[in-house]
Coordinates of C-alpha atoms and ligand atoms in Angstrom, one line a residue:
X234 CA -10.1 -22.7 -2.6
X235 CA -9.5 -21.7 1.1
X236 CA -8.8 -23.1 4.3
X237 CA -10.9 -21.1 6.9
X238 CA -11.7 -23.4 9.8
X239 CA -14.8 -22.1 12.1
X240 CA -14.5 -22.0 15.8
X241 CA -16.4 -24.5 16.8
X242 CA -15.4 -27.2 19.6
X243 CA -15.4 -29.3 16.4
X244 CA -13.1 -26.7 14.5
X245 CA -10.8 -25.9 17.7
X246 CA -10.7 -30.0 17.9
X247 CA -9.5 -30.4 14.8
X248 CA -6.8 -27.7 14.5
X249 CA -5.2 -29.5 17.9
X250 CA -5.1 -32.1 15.7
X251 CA -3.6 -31.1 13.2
X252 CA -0.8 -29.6 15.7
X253 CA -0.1 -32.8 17.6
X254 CA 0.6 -34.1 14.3
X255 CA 3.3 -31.8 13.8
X256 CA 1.6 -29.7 11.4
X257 CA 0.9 -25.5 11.1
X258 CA -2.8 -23.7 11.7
X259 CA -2.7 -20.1 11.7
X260 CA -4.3 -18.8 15.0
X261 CA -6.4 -15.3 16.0
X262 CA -4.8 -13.9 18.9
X263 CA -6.0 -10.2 20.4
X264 CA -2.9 -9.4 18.6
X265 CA -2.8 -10.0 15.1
X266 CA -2.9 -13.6 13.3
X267 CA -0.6 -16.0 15.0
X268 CA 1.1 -18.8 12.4
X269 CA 1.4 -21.6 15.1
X270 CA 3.2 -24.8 15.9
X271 CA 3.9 -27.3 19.2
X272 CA 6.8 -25.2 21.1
X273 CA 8.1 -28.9 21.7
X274 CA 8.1 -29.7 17.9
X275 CA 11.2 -28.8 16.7
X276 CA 10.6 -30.2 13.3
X277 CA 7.1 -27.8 12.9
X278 CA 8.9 -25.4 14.3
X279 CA 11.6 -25.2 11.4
X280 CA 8.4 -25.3 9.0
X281 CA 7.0 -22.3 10.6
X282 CA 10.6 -20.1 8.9
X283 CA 10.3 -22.1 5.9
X284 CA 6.3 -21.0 5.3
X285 CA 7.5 -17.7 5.9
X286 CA 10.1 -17.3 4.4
X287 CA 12.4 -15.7 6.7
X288 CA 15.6 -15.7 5.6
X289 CA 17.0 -15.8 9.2
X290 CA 15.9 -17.5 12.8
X291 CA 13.9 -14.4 14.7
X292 CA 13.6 -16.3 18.0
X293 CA 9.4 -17.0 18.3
X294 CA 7.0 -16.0 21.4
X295 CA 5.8 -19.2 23.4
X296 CA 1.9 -18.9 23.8
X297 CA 0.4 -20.7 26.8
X298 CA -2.3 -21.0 28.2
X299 CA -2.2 -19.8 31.8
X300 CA 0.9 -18.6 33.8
X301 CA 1.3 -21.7 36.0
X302 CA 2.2 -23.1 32.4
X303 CA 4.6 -20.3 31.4
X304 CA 6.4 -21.6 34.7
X305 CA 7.1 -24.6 33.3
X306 CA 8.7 -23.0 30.1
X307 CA 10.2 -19.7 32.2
X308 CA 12.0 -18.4 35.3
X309 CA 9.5 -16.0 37.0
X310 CA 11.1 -13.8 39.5
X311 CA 9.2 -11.2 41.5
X312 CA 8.9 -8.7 38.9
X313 CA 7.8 -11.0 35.9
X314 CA 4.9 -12.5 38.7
X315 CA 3.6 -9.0 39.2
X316 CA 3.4 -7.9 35.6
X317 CA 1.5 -11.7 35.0
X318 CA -0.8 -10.7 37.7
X319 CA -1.8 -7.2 35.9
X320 CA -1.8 -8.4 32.3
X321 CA -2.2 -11.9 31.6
X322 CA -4.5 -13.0 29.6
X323 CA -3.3 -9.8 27.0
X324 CA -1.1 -8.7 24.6
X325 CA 2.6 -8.3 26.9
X326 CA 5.5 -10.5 26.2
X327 CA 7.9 -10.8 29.3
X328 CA 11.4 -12.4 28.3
X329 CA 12.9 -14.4 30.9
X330 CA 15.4 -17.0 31.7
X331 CA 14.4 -20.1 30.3
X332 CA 13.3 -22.6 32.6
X333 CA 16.1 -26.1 32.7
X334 CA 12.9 -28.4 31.7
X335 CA 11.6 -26.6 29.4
X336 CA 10.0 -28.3 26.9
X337 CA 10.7 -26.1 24.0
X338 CA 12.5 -26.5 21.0
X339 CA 16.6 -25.4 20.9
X340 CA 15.0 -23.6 17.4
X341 CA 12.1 -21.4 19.2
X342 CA 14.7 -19.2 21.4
X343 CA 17.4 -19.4 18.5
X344 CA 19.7 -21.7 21.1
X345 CA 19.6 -18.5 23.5
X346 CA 18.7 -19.6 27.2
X347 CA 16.1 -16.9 27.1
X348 CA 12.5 -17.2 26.5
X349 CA 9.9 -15.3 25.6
X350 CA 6.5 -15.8 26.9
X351 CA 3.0 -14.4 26.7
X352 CA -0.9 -15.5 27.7
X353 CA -3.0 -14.4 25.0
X354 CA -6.5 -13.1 26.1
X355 CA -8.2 -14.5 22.5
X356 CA -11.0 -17.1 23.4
X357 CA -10.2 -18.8 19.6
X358 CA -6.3 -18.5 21.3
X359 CA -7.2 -20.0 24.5
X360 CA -9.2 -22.5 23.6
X361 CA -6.9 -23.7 21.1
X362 CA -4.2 -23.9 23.6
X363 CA -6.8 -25.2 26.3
X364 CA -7.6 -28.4 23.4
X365 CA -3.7 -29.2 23.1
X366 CA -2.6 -29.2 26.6
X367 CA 0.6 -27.6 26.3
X368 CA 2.2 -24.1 24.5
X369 CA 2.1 -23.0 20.7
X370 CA 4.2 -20.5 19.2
X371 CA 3.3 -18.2 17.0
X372 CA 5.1 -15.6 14.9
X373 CA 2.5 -13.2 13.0
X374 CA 1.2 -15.1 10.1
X375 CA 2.7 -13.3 7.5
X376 CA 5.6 -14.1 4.6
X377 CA 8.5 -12.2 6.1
X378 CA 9.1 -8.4 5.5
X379 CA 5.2 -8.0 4.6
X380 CA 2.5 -6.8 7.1
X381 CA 1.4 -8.5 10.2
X382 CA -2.3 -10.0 9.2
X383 CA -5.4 -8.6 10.9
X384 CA -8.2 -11.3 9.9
X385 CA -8.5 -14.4 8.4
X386 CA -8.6 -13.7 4.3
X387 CA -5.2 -11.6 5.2
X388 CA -3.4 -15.2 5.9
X389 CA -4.9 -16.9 3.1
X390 CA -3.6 -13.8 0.7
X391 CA -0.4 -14.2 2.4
X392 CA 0.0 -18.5 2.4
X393 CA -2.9 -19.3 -0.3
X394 CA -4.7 -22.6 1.0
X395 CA -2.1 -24.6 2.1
X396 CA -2.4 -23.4 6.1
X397 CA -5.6 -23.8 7.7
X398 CA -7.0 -20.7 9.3
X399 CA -9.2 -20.4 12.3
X400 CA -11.3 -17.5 11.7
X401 CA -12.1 -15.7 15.1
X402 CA -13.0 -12.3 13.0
X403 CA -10.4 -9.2 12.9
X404 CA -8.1 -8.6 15.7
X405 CA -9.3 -6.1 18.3
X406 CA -5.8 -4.8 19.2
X407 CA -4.5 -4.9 15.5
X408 CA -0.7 -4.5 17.2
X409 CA 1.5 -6.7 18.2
X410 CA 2.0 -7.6 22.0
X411 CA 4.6 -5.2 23.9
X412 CA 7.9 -6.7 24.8
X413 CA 9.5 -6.5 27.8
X414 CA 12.6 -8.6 29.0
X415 CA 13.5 -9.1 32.4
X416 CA 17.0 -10.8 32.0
X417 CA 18.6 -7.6 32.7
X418 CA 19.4 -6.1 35.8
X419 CA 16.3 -3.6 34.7
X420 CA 13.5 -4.0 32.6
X421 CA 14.0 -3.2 29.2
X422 CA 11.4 -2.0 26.6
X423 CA 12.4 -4.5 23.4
X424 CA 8.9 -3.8 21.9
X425 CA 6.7 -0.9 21.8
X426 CA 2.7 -2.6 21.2
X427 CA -0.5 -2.8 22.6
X428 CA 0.3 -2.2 25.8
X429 CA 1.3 1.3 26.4
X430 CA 4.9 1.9 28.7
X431 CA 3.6 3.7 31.1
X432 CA 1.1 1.4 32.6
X433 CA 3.8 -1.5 32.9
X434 CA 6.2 1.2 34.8
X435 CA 3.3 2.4 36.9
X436 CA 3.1 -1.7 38.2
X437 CA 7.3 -1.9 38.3
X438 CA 7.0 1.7 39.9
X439 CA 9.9 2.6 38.0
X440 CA 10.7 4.0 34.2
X441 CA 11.7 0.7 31.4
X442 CA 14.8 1.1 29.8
X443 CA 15.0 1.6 26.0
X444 CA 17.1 -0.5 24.4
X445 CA 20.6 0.1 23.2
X446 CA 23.3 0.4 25.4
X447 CA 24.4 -3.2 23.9
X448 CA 20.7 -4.6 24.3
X449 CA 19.5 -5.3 20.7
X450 CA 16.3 -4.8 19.1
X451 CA 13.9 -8.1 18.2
X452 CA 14.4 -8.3 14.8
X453 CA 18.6 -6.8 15.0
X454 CA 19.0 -10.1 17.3
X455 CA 23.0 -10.2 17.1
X456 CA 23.2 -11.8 20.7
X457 CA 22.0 -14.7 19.0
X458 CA 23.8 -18.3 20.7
X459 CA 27.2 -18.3 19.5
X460 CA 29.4 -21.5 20.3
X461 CA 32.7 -20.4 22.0
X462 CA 34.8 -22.6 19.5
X463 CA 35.7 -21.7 16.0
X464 CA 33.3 -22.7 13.1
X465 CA 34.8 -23.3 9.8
X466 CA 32.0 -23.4 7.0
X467 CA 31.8 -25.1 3.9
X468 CA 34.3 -27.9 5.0
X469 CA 34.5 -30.8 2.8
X470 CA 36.1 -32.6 5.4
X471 CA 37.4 -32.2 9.1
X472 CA 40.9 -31.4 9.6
X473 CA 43.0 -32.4 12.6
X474 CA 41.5 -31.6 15.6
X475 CA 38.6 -30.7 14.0
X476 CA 34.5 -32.4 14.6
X477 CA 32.7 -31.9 11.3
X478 CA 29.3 -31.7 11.4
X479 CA 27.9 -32.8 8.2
X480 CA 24.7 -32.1 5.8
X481 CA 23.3 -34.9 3.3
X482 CA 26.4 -37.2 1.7
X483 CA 28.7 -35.3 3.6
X484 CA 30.0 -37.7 6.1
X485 CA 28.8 -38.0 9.4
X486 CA 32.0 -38.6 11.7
X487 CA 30.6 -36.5 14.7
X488 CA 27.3 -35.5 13.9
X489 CA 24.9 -34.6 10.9
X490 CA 22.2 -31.5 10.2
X491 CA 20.3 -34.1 8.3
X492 CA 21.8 -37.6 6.6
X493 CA 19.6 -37.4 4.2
X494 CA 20.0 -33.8 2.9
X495 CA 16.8 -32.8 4.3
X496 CA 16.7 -28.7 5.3
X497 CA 13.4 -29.0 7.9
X498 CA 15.6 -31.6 9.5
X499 CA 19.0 -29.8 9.4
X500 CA 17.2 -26.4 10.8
X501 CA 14.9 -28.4 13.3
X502 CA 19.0 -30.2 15.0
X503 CA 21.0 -27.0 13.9
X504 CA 21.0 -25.0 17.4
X505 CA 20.8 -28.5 19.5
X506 CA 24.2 -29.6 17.3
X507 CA 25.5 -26.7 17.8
X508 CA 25.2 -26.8 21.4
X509 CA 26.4 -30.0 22.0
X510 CA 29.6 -30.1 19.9
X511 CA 30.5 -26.6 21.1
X512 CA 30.4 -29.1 24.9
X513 CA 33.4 -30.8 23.3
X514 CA 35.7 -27.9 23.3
X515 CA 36.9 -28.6 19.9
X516 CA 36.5 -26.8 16.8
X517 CA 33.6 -27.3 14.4
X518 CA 33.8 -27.8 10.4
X519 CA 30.6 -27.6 8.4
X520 CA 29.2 -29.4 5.5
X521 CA 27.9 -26.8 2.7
X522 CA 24.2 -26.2 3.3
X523 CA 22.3 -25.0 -0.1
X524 CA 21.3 -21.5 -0.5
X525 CA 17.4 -22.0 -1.1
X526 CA 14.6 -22.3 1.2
X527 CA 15.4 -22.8 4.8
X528 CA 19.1 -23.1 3.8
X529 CA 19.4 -19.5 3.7
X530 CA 18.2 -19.0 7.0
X531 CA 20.3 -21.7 8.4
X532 CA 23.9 -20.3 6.2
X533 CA 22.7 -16.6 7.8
X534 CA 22.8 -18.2 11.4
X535 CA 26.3 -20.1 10.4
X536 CA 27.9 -17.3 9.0
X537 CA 27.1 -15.7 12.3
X538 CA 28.7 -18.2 14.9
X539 CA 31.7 -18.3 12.6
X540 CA 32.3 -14.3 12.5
X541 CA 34.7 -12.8 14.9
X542 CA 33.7 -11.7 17.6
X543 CA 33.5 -8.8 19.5
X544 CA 35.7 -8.9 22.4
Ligands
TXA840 O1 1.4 -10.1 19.3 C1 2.3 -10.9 19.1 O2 3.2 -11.0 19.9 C2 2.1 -11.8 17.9 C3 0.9 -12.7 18.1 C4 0.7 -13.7 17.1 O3 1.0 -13.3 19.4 N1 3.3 -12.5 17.7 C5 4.5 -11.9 17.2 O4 5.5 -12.8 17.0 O5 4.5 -10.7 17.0 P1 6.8 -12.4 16.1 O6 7.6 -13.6 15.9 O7 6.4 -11.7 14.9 O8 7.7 -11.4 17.0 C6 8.4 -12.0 18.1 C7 9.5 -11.0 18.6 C8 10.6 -11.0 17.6 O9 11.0 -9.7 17.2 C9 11.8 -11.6 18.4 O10 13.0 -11.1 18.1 C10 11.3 -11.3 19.9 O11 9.9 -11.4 19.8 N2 11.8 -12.4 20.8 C11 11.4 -13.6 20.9 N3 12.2 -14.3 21.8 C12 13.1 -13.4 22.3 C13 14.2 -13.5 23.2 N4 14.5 -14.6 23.9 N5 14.9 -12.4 23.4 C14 14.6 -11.2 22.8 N6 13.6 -11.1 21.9 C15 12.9 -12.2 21.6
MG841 MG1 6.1 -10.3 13.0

């Protein structure tokens, strides 16, 4: 048994759908295979890591459909307009300051206030994006650590049935997008991919910046969001002075992950919790989380925030 959807108005209808209801349909982009959810969902969102099985939160790539809507999810300044202009629809990511309304998910940018964008040229993409009437993201639709998927039986080896597949045919580009982040004071290669360095640098008129120099990698994120308080993990309880944050029957003094013990839920509020109680200026206890499934993504990203850090 599969689940390859044709293209079809009726097939692209149906896969928005399935979307707006919060669920996962695995996308062709000029890329490679997109696994995508609502941006806004932060619940599908947390099932996008759990499907595959990442065992840590790689902030994801916002998809839209034109750049007016990229403006509503990013801060364009000159720069970022002028490498829309020359590559949008196609296969460049710009990361840029994300926009205060932004209607994205705390779990898509891993609680950073950056964001990273990109139009995708695929008709299957666009139209998919032009039937829901607002932004998808999309991590390659593959189980984590195994190759990025170039047409439509490649995501049904990697997820069997259970995620429907819209099957616009193999990838033309067969590489991911090229990433380029414009939150530094110059632009900064984070990607190398389908489009080549030199043609960006011949629009900035200047040469990118590799990364290094304290500007991570995707994929070594260690500028993840980090709350300026002190985490304490595995707290049974809060002490003095403490808010605890709690998971399942774990009380629920100041705030919970999930009252019900529920891990989609606990990694869908984890960065938006996170964020707020860090507001209070207080320390920040945490229930135990259990080391399976998404819990090992989330205990990565707490055992982060609570390491020391660099000064
Ligand atoms: O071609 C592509 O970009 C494909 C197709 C499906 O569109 N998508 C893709 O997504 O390659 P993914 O999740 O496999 O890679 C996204 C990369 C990650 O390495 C992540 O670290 C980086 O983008 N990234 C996302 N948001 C970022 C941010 N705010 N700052 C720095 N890097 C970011
Ligand atoms: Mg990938």
């Amino acid at each position: 048994m599969t689940n390859i959807w044709k293209t079809n108005p009726s097939g692209i209808a149906r896969a928005a759908e399935r979307l707006r209801e919060g669920g996962l349909v695995a996308v062709p982009t000029e890329t490679v295979y997109g696994l995508a959810a609502r941006a806004a969902d932060a619940s599908a969102v947390a099932q996008i890591f759990e499907t595959k099985q990442r065992p840590s939160f790689n902030p994801l790539i916002v998809h839209c459909e034109n750049e007016g809507a990229a403006e509503t999810v990013a801060r364009f300044d000159h720069c970022a307009r002028k490498l829309a202009a020359k590559f949008w629809p196609g296969p460049l990511t710009l990361v840029l300051p994300r926009a205060a309304e932004a209607e994205v998910a705390d779990l898509v940018t891993a609680g950073l206030d950056t964001v990273a964008v990109r139009v995708p040229q695929h008709p299957v993409a666009q139209a998919l994006l032009g039937a829901l009437g607002e932004p998808f993201v999309a991590p390659s639709a593959n189980r984590s650590g195994r190759i990025s998927p170039t047409t439509a039986s490649h995501v049904v080896d990697e997820f069997g049935p259970a995620i429907p597949v819209l099957d616009g045919g193999p990838c033309a580009e067969g590489l991911e997008s090229t990433i380029v982040s414009l939150v530094n004071s110059r632009p900064t290669l984070l990607r190398p991919g389908a489009v080549l360095p030199r043609d960006i640098e011949a629009v900035l008129g200047h040469p990118l910046q590799a990364p290094g120099g304290g500007i991570e990698a995707p994929g070594m994120m260690t500028s993840h969001y980090a709350p300026a308080v002190p985490l304490r993990l595995n707290a049974e309880a809060p002490r003095a002075g403490e808010q605890f944050l709690g998971f399942g029957a774990l009380g629920a003094s100041d705030a919970t992950l999930s009252a019900s013990g529920d891990l989609r839920e606990a990694a869908a509020n984890l960065f938006a919790l996170l964020r707020a109680l860090d507001a209070n200026g207080k320390p920040i206890a945490v229930a135990s989380i259990p080391q399976e499934g998404l819990g090992v993504a989330i205990n990565d990203r707490l055992a982060r925030a609570a390491a020391p850090r660099p000064t």
